[in-house]
C-alpha atoms as one frame of an Amber mdcrd trajectory, in Angstrom:
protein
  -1.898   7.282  31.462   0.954   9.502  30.054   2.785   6.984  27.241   6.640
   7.497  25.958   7.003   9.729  23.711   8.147   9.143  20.268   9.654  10.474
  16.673   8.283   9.614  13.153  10.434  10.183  10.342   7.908  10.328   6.948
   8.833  11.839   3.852   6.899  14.021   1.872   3.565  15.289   2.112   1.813
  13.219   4.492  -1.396  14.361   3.141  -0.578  12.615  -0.128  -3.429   9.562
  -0.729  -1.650   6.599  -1.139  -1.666   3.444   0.946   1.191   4.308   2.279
   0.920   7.449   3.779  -2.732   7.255   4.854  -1.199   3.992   6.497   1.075
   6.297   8.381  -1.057   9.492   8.558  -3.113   7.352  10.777  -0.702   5.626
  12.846   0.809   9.197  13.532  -2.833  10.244  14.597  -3.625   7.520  16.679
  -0.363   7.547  18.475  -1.085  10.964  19.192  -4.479  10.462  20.283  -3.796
   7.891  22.980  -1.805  10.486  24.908   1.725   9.988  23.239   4.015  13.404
  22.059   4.864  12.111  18.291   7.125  14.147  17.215   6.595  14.300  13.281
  10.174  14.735  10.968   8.840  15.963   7.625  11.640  14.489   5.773  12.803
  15.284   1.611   9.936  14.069  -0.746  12.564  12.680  -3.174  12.862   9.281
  -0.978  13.764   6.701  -1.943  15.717   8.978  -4.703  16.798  11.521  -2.060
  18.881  14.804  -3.803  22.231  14.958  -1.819  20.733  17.668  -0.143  17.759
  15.646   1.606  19.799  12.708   2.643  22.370  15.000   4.201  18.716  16.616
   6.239  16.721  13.351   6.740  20.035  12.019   8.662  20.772  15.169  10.567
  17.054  15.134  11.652  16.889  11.454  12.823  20.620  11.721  14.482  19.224
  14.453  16.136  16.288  12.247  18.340  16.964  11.855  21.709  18.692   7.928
  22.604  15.567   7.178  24.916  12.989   8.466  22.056  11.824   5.633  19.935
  12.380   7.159  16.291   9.986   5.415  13.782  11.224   5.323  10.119   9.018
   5.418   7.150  10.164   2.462   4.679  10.931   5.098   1.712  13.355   6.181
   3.496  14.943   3.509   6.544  15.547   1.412   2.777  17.459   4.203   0.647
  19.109   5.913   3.782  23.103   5.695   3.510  23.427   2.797   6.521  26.845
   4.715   7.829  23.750   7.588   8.137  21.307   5.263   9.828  24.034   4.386
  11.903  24.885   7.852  13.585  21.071   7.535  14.953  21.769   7.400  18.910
  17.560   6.225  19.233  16.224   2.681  18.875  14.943   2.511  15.697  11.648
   0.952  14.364  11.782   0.049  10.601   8.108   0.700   9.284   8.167  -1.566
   6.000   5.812  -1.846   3.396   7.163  -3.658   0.577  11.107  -4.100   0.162
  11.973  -1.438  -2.116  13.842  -3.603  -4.341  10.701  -5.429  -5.057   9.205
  -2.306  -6.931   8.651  -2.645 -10.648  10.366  -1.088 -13.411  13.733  -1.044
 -11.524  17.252  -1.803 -13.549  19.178  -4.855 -12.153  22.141  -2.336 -10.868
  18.930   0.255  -8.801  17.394  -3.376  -7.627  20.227  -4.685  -5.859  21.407
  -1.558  -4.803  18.045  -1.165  -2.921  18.175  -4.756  -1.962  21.938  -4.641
  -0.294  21.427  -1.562   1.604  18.102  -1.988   2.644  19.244  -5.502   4.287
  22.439  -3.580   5.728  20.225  -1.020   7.434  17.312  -3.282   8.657  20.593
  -5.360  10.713  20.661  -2.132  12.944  16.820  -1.686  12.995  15.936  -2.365
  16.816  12.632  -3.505  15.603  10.242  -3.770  11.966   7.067  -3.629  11.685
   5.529  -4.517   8.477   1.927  -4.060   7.407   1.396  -8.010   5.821   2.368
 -11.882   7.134   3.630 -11.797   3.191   6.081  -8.765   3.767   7.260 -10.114
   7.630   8.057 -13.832   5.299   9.996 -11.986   2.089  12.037 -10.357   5.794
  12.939 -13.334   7.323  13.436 -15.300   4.163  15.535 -12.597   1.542  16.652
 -10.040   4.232  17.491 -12.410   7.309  15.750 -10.698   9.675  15.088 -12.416
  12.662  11.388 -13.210  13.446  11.627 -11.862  17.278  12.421  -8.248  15.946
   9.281  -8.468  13.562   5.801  -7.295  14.487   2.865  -6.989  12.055  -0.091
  -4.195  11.940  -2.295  -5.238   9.533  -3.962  -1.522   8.379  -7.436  -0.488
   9.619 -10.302   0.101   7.653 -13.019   2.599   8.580 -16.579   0.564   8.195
 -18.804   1.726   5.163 -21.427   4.342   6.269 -23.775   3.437   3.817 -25.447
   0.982   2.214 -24.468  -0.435  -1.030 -26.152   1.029  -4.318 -24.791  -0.095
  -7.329 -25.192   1.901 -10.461 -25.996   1.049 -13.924 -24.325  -0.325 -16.551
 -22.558  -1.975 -13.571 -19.262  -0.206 -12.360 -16.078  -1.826 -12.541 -14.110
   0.261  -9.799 -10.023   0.572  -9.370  -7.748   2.323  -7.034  -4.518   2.791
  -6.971  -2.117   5.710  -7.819  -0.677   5.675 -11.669   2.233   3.821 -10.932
   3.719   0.948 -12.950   3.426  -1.613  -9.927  -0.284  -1.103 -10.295  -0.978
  -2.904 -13.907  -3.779  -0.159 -15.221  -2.231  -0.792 -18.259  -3.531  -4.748
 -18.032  -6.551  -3.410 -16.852  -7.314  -1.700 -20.177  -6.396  -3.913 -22.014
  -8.616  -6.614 -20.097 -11.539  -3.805 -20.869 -11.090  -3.801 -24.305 -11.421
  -7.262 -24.525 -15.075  -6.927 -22.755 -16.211  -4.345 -24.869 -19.894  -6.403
 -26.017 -20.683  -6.105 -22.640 -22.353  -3.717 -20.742 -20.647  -1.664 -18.026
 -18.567   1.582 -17.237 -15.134   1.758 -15.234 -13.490   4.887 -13.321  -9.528
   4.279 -11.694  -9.378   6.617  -9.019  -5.704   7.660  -8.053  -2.656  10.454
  -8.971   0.044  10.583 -11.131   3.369   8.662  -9.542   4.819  10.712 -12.577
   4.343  12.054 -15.816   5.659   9.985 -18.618   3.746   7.079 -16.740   0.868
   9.215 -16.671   0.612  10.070 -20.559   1.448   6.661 -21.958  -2.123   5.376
 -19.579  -4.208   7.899 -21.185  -2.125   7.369 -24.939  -3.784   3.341 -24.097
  -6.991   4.325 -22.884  -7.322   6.359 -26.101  -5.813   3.594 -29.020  -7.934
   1.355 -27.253 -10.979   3.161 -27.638 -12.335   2.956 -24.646 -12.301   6.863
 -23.944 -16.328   6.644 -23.474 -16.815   3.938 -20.885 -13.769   3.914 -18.823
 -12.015   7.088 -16.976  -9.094   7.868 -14.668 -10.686  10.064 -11.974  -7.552
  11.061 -10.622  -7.303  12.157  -6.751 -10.883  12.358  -5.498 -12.357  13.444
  -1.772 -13.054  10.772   0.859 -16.765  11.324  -0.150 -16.784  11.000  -3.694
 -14.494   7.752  -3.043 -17.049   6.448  -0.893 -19.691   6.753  -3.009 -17.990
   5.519  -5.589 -17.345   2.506  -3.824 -21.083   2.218  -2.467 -22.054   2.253
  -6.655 -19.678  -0.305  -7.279 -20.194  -3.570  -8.984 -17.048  -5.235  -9.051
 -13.517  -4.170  -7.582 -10.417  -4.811 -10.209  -6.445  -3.868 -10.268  -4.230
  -6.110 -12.058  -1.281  -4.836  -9.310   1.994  -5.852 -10.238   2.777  -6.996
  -6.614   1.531  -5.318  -3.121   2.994  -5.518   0.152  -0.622  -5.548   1.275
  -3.264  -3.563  -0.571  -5.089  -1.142   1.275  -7.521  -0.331  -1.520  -8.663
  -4.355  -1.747  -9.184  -4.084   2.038 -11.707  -1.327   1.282 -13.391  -2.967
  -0.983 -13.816  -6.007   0.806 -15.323  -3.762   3.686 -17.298  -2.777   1.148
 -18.836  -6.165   0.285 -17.508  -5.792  -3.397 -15.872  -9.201  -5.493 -12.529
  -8.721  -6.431 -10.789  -9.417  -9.750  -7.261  -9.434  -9.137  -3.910 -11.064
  -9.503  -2.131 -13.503  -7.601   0.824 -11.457  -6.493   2.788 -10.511  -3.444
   0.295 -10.411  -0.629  -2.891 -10.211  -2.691  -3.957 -13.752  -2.224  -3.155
 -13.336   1.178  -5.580 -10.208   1.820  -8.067 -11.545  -0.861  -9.594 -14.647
  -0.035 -10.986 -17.481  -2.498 -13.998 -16.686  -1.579 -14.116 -13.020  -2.277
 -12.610 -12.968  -5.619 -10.770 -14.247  -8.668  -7.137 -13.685  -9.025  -5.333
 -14.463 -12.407  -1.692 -14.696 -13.162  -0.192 -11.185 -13.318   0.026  -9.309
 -16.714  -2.172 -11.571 -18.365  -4.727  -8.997 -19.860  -6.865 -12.354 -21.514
  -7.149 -13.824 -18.240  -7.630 -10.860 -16.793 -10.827 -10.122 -18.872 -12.218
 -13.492 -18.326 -12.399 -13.111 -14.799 -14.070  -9.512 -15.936 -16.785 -11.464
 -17.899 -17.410 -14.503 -15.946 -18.015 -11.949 -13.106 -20.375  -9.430 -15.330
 -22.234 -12.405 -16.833 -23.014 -14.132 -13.824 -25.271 -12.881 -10.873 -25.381
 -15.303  -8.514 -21.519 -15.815  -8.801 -21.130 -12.413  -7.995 -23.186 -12.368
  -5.214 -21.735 -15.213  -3.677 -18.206 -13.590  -3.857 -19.917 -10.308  -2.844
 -21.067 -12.337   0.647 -17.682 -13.325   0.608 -16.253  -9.881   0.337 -18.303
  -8.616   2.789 -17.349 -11.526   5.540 -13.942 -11.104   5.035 -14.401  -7.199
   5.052 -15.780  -7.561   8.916 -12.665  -9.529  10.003 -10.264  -6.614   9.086
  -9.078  -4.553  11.915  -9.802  -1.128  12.976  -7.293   1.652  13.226  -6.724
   1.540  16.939  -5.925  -2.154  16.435  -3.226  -1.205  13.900  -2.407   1.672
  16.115  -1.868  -1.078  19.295   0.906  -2.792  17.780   3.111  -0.141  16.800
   1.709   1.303  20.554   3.447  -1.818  22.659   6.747  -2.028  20.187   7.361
   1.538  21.221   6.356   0.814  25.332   8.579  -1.897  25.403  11.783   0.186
  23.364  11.437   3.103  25.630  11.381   0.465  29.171  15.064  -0.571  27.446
């Protein structure tokens, strides 16, 4: 069956290993492998804080898509784009939306409503969004008035563990999730250092969103002393993650908020309790029965959870069983890949 074809606007290196893009990398790759010409626009990597320069590009490339093309546009961008840009784009448009961007943290008041005024503007000329949570397709609807009838969701796939579990000693506590503010490592490490009389060794796996970020985590990990039990691993291969995750005992990030969380999907499919916090669309994707979630940047709560967990076997394996029940109700890829695969059928039949 020969399918439509379509455009996918991304910015960046697509290779880069966040949610994110490996969300994307593998709805561009599935697309593709049904049979359908994607054509991929490698857009600016300064979204959503585009140089003159790249905004000027990103709109000439997406006002350049055919009018019976279906153009795709990563959320980075479709939220920071100039909306009089967005609308000189002749083909429908499908809004691919994360998290709002004005719902990222460390943003001024001025940057947050900026983001939050024209990222409503442009998703009123979006011929459909598609969002990756229930939570995000709600905050849509209920802060950005979009109508429920041009919303689909794809929850994202997760690729089944080829292994069985083997948990190391002292006991792993395993994070993921790139050095961004959003992500609470900072709580993290602080929850650690609370939990220091007990036994067990942590490693956060994930790059550097920037520099200054970057050096204040490892100025904490240091003043805290925790420099001989706990590590940031940085970017790692899909093997070393995987074993990683197989040697697990626990799964924590204190996340700020998430759209969805990719990385507490994979540890669910990997049968591993979470410690978490109750914010955005975490208690959404991480069930009562797989975890504990505490209030967010609460580092004593935090490192209760931490220590109830450690101390107690048979709790954790109850919320492991949990973990891994949950983990087996998460779609695959091509069910991911499906939705976005009948919003683009029916925008190319008009």
């Amino acid at each position: 069956m020969t399918r439509a074809p379509a455009a996918f606007a991304i910015p960046g290196d697509i290779a880069t290993l966040t949610g994110g893009f490996i969300y994307e990398r593998r709805l561009l790759e599935g697309l593709r492998a049904e049979g359908r010409e994607v054509a991929h626009l490698r857009l600016g990597a300064g979204f959503p804080d585009p140089t003159p320069a790249e905004m000027a590009d990103a709109v000439a490339q997406m006002a350049a898509v055919p009018r019976d093309v279906p153009l795709i546009v990563d959320g980075l961008v479709f939220g920071a784009v100039e909306t009089a840009g967005l609308g000189r784009v002749a083909a429908p448009v499908v809004a691919m939306i994360h998290h709002p961007l004005a719902l990222e943290a460390g943003l001024s008041e001025a940057r947050r409503r900026l983001l939050f005024e024209r990222e409503r503007d442009n998703l009123a000329l979006a011929d459909h969004v598609v969002v990756n949570s229930p939570h995000t397709a709600e905050v849509l609807v209920r802060d950005y008035a979009v109508p429920p009838a041009r919303l689909s969701t794809a929850l994202p796939g997760v690729d089944r563990p080829g292994a069985a579990p083997a948990p190391v000693a002292p006991p792993l506590i395993l994070s993921v999730g790139i050095r961004h503010p959003r992500k609470g490592h900072d709580v993290l490490l602080q929850a650690l250092a609370r939990i220091g009389d007990l036994d067990w060794q942590a490693v956060v796996v994930g790059g550097d969103h920037d520099p200054a970020h970057a050096a204040e985590l490892d100025a904490l990990l240091g003043a805290l002393g925790l420099g001989g039990r706990a590590r940031f691993a940085g970017r790692v291969s899909g093997a070393e993650l995987a074993r990683l995750y197989g040697g697990a005992t626990l799964f924590a990030l204190a996340s700020r908020y998430e759209g969805y969380g990719m990385a507490f999907a994979e540890a669910l499919a990997h049968g591993l309790p979470v410690v978490a916090c109750r914010a955005g669309a975490v208690p959404e994707t991480v069930p009562a029965a797989a975890g504990r979630l505490v209030a967010p940047d609460d580092p004593e709560a935090f490192a209760a959870a931490l220590r109830a967990l450690l101390g107690d076997e048979a709790a954790r394996a109850r919320l492991a069983a949990g973990a891994a029940e949950a983990g087996r109700a998460l779609p695959r890829w091509s069910e991911t890949v499906a939705v976005m695969s009948a919003v683009l059928d029916r925008l190319a039949e008009g």
